[in-house]
Amino acid sequence: MLKRAAALMLVCASMGAWMGCGTTSSRYVYAAIPSANNIVAYREDPNSGVLTQLVGSPISSGRAVQSLALHPSGKFLYAANSFDNNISLYTISSTGALTEVTPRQNAGTSPTQLVIDASGSFLYVANSGSFDISVFSIDPSKGTLTLVSQANGANSAPIGLSAINMALAPSGTALYVTGQAALGYVEEFPVSAGVLGQPVQGSPFVTGNNPYGLAIDSSGTYLYTANKQDNTISEFGINSDGSLSALRGSPIGETFIGPVSLLIDKSGKYMYVANQSSTNLGAYSIGSDGTLTLLTGSPYGTGAGPSVLATDSSGKYLFVGNQAGSAVQSFSLDTSSGALTLVASYSVGAAPSSIVITP
């Protein structure tokens, strides 16, 4: 059964100002707002990074929508409703309109993280309340989800920790999950056809405390965590078996407070760190050996409580979700230097927890 969540149309100041209105060159930005139980939607001008909120936005979601994941085709959007313990599927029209496909798919307790593999075949769901991972195969034409049985026919794979963050290796053959117990950890699970295997020897790997940020470079060679409690960034090399080895000099200490999110730009040359309590973004160059060097001009000021980072497919614009500031900000990214320049800020009414952008 289909339920129209919203009939979203572009807000055009004038036909002359938006000659490209509704064309395939447009990209759409979606931000999850958990406390408001909705998703805010914008059109991104690909030439300026300016955002225009769509008519009908915000769109109703499940309760405490926490994480969004976009299918590589750009046709489907998934939302983890952490209070309802389920996943919403939305189809995306050429104008950015969202249509929810019901019924929603049940998940584990408190789903808070979503990841889709590069082929668009599987959706991984981290259930922070039940300490496990649910995996669903994705119908390529409809976007609908089918549960993938795990080892011994179980509906989910136990991980022994409440997941803080989650990322797939670019190859899709390894899943990395961060969590906090007595120490901060990174767990590694081999993956085959959506089924999680036993962790490699040495997993979980110790990292800094409260590893909220997690990023893997596009080659699958290096992994980084942003450790909120320690104000550090941990740097790891990824071995051929998926295990992790700390790089020399890791972790690096920040002079900024509360790193909670990491983003590696499309070129793979720069990494950005959202420092929640310092109200800024740290910017680093990534060396050929995976080590990080703070850029001249860093940090870059943001709104209050930067906590979410995303970039569009062009790599020319970076978006920040400010939790304390209840805003989404757009920055232009100089690909030759890594420098950021603020384009504009947009109020979303409450704290955003996830941002995704269509190709």
C-alpha angles and dihedrals in degrees: 000000000000123000119190107229092183141336096229119196128176119263103229116190087204136340089246093054094050107041088152094051111148095359124137089255090072121099126202128219122206125190126190116225107192100186091051095042092230148102122235115214131201140175112233117215100225091208099054110013089239115149126218117192114234123239108258092032129161097057122206115251137174119290116292095000101202112171136026129202126188122211112237089242090062089230101103136048123194125200128193110219100201097189094046094045092228146100126241123211120207126184115219121219126209089264094051094259115154123217117185117223112213150243098049119234116252117234134173126290115307103352105206108159131050129188130175123198119242093256092054091236102119138034117206118203123195110208105201094187097052096036094234147101124242119200128200131187113229124227102229095213101040104022091228120150131236121189115246113217114233131210114328090008095292119156092229142017116246115227102179094230138073102255116239097178139354137200137174123225109248088250090058090229099107134044121204122200128184124209143157129237122138084329135014114268143190114209121200123204124184110229130207122174089339095308118122117224131203113295116261119257111287095028126163094054119204117243134159124307118280097009097199096154121068130173137164122196118242093255092055090236102115136036127195135191128197108217110206099191095045097041088228141120118223119212123203136178114223112228125214091263092051095256120134132240120189113240119238110277094019129177102044117206120233126214085213126083131239108009105195109156137039132197129182111204122238093260091055090229100105140043125200125204124201106218101198099193097038093053093229148091119246113213124205137179115230114227125216087257092052096254121138129234122188112244123236106257093032133163108055119203121241139173120287117301105004105202111148129056132188138160132204125241093262091059089222098105132050124196127207128197111210110203098189092039095047090221145114116224129199121212130184112230120215102218092199096056107013091238119150128217123190114243100179146314125238125198114229096180098241141023115308116218103183138019128193132176129204117242 
